Coordinates of C-alpha atoms in Angstrom, one line a residue:
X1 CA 0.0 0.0 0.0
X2 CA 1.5 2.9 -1.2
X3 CA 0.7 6.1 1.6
X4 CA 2.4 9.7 1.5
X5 CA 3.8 10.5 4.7
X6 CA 2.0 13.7 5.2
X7 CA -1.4 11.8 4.3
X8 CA -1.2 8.6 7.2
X9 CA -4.3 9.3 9.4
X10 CA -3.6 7.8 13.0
X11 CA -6.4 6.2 15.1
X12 CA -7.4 8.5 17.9
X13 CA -6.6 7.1 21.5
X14 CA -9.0 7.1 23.8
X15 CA -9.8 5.8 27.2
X16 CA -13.2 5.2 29.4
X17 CA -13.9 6.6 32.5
X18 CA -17.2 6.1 34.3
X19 CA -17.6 9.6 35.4
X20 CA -17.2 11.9 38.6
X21 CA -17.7 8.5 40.6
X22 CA -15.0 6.9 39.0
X23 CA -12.1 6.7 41.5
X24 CA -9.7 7.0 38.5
X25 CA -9.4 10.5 37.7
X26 CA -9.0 12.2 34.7
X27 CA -5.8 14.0 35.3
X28 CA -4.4 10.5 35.4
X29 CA -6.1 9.1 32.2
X30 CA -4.9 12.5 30.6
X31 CA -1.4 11.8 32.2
X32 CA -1.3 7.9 29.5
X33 CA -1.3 10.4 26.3
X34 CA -4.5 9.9 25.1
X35 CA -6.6 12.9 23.5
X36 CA -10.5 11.3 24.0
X37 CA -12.6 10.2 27.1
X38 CA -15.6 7.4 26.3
X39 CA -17.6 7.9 29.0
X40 CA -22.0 8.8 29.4
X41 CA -24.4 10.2 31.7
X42 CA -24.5 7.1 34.1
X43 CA -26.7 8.9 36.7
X44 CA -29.6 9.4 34.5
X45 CA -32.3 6.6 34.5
X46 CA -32.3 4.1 31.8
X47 CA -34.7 5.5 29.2
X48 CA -35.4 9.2 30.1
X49 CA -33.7 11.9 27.8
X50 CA -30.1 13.6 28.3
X51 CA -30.4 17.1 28.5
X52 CA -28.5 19.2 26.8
X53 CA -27.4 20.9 29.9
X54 CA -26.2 17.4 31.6
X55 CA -24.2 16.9 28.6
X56 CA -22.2 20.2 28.4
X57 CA -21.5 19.9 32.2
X58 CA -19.5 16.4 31.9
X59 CA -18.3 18.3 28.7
X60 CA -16.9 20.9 30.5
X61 CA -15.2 18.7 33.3
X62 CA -13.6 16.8 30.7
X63 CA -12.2 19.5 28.7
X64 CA -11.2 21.2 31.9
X65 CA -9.0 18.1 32.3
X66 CA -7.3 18.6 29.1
X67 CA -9.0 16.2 26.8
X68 CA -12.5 15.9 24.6
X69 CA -15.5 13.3 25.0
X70 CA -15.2 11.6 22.1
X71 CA -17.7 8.6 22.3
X72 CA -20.9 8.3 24.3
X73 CA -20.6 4.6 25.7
X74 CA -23.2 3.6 26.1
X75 CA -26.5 5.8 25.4
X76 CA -28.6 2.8 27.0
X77 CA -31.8 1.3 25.4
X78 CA -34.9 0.6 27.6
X79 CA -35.1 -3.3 28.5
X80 CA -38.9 -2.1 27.0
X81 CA -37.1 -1.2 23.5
X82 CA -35.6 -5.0 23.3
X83 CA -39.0 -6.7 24.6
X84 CA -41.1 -4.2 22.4
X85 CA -43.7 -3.8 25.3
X86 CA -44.8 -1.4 27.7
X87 CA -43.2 2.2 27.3
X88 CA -41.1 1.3 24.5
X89 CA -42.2 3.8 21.8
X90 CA -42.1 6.6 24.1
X91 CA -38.3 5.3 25.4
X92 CA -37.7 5.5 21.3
X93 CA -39.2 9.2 21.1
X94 CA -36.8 9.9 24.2
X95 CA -33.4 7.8 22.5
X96 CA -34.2 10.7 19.2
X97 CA -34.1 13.2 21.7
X98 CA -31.3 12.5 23.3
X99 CA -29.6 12.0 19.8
X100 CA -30.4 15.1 18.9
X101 CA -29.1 16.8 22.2
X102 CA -26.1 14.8 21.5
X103 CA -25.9 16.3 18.0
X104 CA -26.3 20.0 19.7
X105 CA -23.2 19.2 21.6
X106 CA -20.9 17.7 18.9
X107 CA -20.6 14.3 20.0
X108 CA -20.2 12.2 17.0
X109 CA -20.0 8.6 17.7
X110 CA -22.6 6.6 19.9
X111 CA -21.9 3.0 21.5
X112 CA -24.8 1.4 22.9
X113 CA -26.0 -2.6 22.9
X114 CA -28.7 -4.9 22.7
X115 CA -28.1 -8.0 25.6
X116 CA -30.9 -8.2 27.4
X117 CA -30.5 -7.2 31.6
X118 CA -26.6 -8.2 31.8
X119 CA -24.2 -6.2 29.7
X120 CA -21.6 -8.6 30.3
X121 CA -20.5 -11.7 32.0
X122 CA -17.3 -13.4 33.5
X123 CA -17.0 -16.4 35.9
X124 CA -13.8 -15.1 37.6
X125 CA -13.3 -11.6 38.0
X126 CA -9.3 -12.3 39.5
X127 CA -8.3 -15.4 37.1
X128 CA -4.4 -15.3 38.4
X129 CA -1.7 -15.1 35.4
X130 CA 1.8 -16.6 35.5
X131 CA 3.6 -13.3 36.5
X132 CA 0.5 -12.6 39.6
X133 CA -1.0 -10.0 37.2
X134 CA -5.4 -10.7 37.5
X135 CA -7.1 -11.4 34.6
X136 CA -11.1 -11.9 33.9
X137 CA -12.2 -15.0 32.7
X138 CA -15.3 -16.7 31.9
X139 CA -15.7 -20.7 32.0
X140 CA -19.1 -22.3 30.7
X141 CA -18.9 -25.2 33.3
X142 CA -19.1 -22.3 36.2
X143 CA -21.7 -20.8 34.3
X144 CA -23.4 -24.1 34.2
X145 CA -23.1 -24.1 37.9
X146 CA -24.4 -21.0 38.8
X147 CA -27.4 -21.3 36.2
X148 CA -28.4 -24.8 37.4
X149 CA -27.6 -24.6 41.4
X150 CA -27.3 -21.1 42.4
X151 CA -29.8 -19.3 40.7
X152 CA -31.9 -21.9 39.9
X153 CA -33.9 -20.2 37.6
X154 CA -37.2 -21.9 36.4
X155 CA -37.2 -25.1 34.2
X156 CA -33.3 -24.3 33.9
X157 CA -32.7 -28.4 33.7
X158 CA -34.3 -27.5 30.5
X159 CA -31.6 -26.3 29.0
X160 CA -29.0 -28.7 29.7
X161 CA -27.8 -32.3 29.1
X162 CA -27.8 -34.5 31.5
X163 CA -24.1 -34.8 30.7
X164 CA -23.6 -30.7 31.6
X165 CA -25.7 -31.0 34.8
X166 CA -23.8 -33.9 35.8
X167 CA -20.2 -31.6 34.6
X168 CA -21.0 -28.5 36.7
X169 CA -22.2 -30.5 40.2
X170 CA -18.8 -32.4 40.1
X171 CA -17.6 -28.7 39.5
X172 CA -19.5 -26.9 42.5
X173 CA -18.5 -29.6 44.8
X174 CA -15.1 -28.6 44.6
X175 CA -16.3 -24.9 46.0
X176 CA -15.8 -23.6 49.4
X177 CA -18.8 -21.9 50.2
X178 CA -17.1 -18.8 49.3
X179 CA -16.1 -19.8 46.1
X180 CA -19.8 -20.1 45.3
X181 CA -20.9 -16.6 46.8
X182 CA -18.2 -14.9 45.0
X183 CA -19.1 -16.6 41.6
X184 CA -22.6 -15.5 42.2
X185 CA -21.5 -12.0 42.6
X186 CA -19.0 -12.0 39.9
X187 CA -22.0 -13.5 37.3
X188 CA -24.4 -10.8 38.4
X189 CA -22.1 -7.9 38.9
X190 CA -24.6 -5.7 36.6
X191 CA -24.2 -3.0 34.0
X192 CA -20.9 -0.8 34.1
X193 CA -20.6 2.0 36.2
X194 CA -22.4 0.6 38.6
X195 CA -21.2 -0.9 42.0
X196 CA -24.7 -2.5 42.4
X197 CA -24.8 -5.9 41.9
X198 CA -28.5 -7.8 40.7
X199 CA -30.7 -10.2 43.5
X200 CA -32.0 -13.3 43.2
X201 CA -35.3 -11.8 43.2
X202 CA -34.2 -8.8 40.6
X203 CA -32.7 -11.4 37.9
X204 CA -35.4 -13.9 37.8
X205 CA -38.0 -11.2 37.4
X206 CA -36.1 -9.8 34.7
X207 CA -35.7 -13.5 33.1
X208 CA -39.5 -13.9 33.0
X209 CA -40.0 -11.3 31.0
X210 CA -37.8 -12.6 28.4
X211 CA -39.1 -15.9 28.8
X212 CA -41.2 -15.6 25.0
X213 CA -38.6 -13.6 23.4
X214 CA -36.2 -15.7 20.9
X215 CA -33.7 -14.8 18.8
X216 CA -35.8 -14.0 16.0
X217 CA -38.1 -11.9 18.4
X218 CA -35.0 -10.0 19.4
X219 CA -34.2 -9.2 16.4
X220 CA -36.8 -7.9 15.0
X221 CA -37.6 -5.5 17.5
X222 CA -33.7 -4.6 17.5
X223 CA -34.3 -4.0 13.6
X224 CA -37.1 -1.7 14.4
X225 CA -35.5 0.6 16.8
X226 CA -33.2 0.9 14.3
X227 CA -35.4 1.7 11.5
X228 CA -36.8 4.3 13.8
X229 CA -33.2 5.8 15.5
X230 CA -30.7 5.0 12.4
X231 CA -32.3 7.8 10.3
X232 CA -32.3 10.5 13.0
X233 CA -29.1 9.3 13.2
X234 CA -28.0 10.1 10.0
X235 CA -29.1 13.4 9.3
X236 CA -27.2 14.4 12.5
X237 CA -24.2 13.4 11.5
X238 CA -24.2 11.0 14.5
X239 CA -22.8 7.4 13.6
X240 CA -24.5 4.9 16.0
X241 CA -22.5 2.0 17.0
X242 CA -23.7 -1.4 18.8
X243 CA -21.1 -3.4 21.1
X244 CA -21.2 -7.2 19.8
X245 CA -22.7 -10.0 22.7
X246 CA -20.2 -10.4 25.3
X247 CA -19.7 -13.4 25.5
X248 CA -21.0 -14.2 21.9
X249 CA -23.6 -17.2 22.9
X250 CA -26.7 -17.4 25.1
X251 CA -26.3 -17.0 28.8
X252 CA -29.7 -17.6 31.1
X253 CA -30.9 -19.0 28.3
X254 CA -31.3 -15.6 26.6
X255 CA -31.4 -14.6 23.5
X256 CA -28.2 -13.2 21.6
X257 CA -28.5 -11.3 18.3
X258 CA -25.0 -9.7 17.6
X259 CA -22.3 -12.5 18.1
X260 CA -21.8 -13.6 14.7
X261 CA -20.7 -12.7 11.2
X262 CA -24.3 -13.1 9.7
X263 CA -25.8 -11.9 12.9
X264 CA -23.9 -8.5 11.8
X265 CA -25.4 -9.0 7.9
X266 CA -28.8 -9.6 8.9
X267 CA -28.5 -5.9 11.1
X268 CA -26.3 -4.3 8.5
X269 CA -28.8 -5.6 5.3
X270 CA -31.8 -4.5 7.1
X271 CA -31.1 -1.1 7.6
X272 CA -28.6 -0.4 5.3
X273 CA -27.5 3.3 6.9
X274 CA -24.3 4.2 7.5
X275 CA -25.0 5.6 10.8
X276 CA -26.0 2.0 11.5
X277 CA -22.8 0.3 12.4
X278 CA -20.4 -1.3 14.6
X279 CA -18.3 -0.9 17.7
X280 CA -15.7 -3.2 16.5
X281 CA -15.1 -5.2 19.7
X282 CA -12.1 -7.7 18.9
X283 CA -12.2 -9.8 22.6
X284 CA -16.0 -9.6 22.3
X285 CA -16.5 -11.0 18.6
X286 CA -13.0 -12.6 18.7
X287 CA -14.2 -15.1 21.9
X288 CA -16.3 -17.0 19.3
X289 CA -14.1 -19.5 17.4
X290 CA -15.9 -19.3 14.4
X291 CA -16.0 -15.3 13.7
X292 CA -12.9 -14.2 11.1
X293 CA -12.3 -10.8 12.7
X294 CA -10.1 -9.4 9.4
X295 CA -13.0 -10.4 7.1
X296 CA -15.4 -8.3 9.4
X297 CA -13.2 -5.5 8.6
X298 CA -12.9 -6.6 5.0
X299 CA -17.1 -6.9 4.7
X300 CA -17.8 -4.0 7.2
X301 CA -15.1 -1.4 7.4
X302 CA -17.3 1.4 6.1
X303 CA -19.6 0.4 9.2
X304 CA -17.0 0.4 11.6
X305 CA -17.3 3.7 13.9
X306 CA -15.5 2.8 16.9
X307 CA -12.3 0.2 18.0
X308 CA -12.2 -1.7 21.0
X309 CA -9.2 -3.5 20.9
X310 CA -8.2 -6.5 23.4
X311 CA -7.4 -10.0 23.0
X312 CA -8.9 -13.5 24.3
X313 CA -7.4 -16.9 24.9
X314 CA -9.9 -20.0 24.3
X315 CA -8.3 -22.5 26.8
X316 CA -10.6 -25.1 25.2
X317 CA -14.8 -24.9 24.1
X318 CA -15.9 -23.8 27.5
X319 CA -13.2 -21.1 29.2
X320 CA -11.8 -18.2 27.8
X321 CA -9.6 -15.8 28.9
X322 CA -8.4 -12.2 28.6
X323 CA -4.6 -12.2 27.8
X324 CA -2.7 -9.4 27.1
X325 CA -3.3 -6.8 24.2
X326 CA -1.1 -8.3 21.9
X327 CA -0.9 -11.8 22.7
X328 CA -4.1 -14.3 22.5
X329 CA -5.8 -16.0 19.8
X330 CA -7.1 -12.9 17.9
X331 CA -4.1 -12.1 15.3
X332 CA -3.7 -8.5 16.0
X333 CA -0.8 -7.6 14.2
X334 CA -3.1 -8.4 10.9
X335 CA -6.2 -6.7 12.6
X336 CA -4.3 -3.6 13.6
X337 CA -2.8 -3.5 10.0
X338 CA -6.6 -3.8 8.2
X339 CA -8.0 -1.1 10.7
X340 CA -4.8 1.2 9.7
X341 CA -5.3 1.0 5.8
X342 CA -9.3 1.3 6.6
X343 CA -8.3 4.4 8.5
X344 CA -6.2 5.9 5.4
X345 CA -9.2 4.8 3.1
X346 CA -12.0 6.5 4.7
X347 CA -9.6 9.5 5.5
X348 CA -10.8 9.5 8.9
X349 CA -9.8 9.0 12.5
X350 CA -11.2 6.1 14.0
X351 CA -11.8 6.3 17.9
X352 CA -10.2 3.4 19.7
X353 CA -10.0 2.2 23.8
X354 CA -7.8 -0.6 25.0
X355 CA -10.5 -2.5 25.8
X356 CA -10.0 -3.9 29.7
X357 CA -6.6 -4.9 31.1
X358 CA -5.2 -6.9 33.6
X359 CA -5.2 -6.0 37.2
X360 CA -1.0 -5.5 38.8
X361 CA -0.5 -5.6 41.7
X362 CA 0.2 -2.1 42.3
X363 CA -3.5 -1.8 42.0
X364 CA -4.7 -3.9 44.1
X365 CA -6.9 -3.5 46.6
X366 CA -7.8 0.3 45.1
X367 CA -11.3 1.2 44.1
X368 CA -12.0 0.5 40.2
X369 CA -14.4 -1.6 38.1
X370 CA -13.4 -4.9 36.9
X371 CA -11.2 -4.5 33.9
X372 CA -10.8 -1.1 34.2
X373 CA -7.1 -0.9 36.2
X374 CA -5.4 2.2 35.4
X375 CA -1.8 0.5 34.3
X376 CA -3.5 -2.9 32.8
X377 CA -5.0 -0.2 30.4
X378 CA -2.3 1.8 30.1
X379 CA 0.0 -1.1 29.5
X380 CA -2.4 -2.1 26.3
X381 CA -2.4 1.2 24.9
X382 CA 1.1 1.6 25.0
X383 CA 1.6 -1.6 23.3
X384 CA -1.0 -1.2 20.7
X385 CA 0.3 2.6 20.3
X386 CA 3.9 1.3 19.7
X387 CA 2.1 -1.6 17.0
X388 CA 0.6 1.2 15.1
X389 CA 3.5 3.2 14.5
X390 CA 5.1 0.4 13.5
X391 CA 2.6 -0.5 10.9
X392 CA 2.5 3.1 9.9
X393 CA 6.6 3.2 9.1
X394 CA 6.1 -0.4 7.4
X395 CA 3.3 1.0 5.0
X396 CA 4.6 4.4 4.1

């Protein structure tokens, strides 16, 4: 590929932070080199509109720090939205709404996702690594566990083989008691940004009213909030961009939608807007063996509005594993090198977050959300910033 030096585009660094709350402050994100804060409005209720007011305030803090907000992660959609019941239309009217705020402030690029009640799930929040760095981890036989004997959600035997059932009891019996309450609390943690973890009582609530809503069901009433968001969208300049399932494959027997390559063609084909595209999540889409994550970029670069970049290792079919940024099963040297020329192709500068990072030792014990240690994420982006100039020398 034959670039100009004066013409290479580089990806924009960026790093989250869950707001005043979050015990890692800002002047220490600014203090890793990057330019952009992901970050949203965690305070306000799920469903009720962002004013434009409560946008330029966490504006002004983060500009006052030194930095922009460059992606709103996540704008959330009303559990009503994904179940097409109750309120939902008027939680769509208010998602516009808070689009267009958005819009008034200048925020371009909006992450959100469709999992129904859990955002995301691991097993082991601590999984130890060789060198005593922590890791997160998620193993289907603890799963199993928790689904069949902890929770014990309603006709869960269901849903397993006789086989699994049999698999995860001989795993629980090798739990201490407190092996089991702390898988229960890592399994239910909640959404991000908040400390607050679910009940027994909250979750199987929630579960029942998903208990007629299939992956076809899902998908059709993610395909028309789109139809009714994606065009707003468009005409103001915002680029909407969901987070793949994570992990990519049912959990609580509900239903997942965006964990595959033709899960991403069936959205993409029915509403075929740009602003209608894709938080390219490689540890999210890259924990499913069968997903090709440079022929995503290949079939869906032009959709691709935002870059989370981390790496997975699949011990075998039921555990994987975080590992570090540049080491795992996902090939991110190739990755990296497809996202660079995209970059240079569209001419524009593609928003990216080391996604998680393991957990040193000089942070332990300190106040921070799973994944979110300050030098395991600063430690990724230093080694995915020293990969891209690299590629960048090689292709000029």
């Amino acid at each position: 590929m034959d670039f100009k030096k004066e013409e290479m585009i580089r990806i924009q660094q960026t790093m989250r932070w869950f707001g005043p709350n979050d015990a890692i402050a800002l002047k220490d994100i600014r203090q890793c080199g990057v330019t952009g804060i992901v970050t949203a409005l965690h305070g306000i209720p799920v469903g009720e509109i962002w004013p434009i007011e409560a946008i330029k305030a966490r504006q002004e803090i983060i500009r006052n720090a030194g930095m922009e907000w460059t992606v709103i992660e996540s704008l959330p959609v009303h559990e009503d939205i994904k179940k097409a019941n109750g309120q939902y239309l008027q939680f769509i009217e208010n998602y516009k709404i808070s689009l267009k705020n958005v819009a008034e402030c200048g925020i371009k690029v909006v992450t959100y996702n469709f999992m129904p009640i859990l955002d995301w799930v691991r097993t082991d929040h601590a999984f130890e690594n060789p060198d005593g760095s922590k890791a997160l981890l998620y193993n289907q036989v603890a799963f199993n566990y928790f689904d069949l004997f902890l929770l014990k959600r309603p006709n869960v035997e269901n849903d397993y083989s006789d086989e699994d059932k049999q698999i995860a009891l001989a795993y629980g019996n090798t739990l201490s008691q407190a092996e089991k309450e702390l898988l229960f609390k890592n399994v239910l943690l909640g959404l991000p940004g908040s400390k607050v973890n679910f009940t027994v009582e909250q979750i199987l609530a929630l579960l029942d009213n998903y208990k007629d809503i299939d992956n076809e069901t899902l998908r059709k009433n993610l395909i028309y909030f789109l139809s009714e968001v994606a065009a707003i969208a468009e005409e103001l300049g915002i680029k909407l961009a969901i987070h793949p399932d994570d992990p990519p494959f049912s959990v609580m027997g509900l239903p997942r939608i965006v964990s595959t390559e033709s899960d991403l063609k069936m959205i993409f084909d029915a509403v075929p807007l740009n602003a209608n595209g894709l938080c390219y999540c490689t540890g999210s889409l890259g924990a499913h063996p069968n997903n090709d994550l440079e022929k995503i970029i290949d079939d869906y670069g032009d959709r691709i509005h935002f870059l989370h970049i981390r790496n997975v290792i699949r011990d075998n079919e039921a555990i994987f594993r975080e590992s570090e940024h540049l080491y795992g099963d996902n090939p991110i040297e190739n990755i990296m090198e497809k996202l660079i020329v995209l970059i240079q192709k569209r001419k524009v500068s593609l928003p990216m977050r080391p996604d998680h990072g393991f957990l040193h030792s000089i942070e332990e014990g300190k106040e921070q959300y799973p994944g979110y240690s300050l030098v395991g994420r600063l430690k990724g982006l230093a080694e995915l910033r020293g990969l891209e100039m690299g590629i960048l020398h090689k292709l000029k």
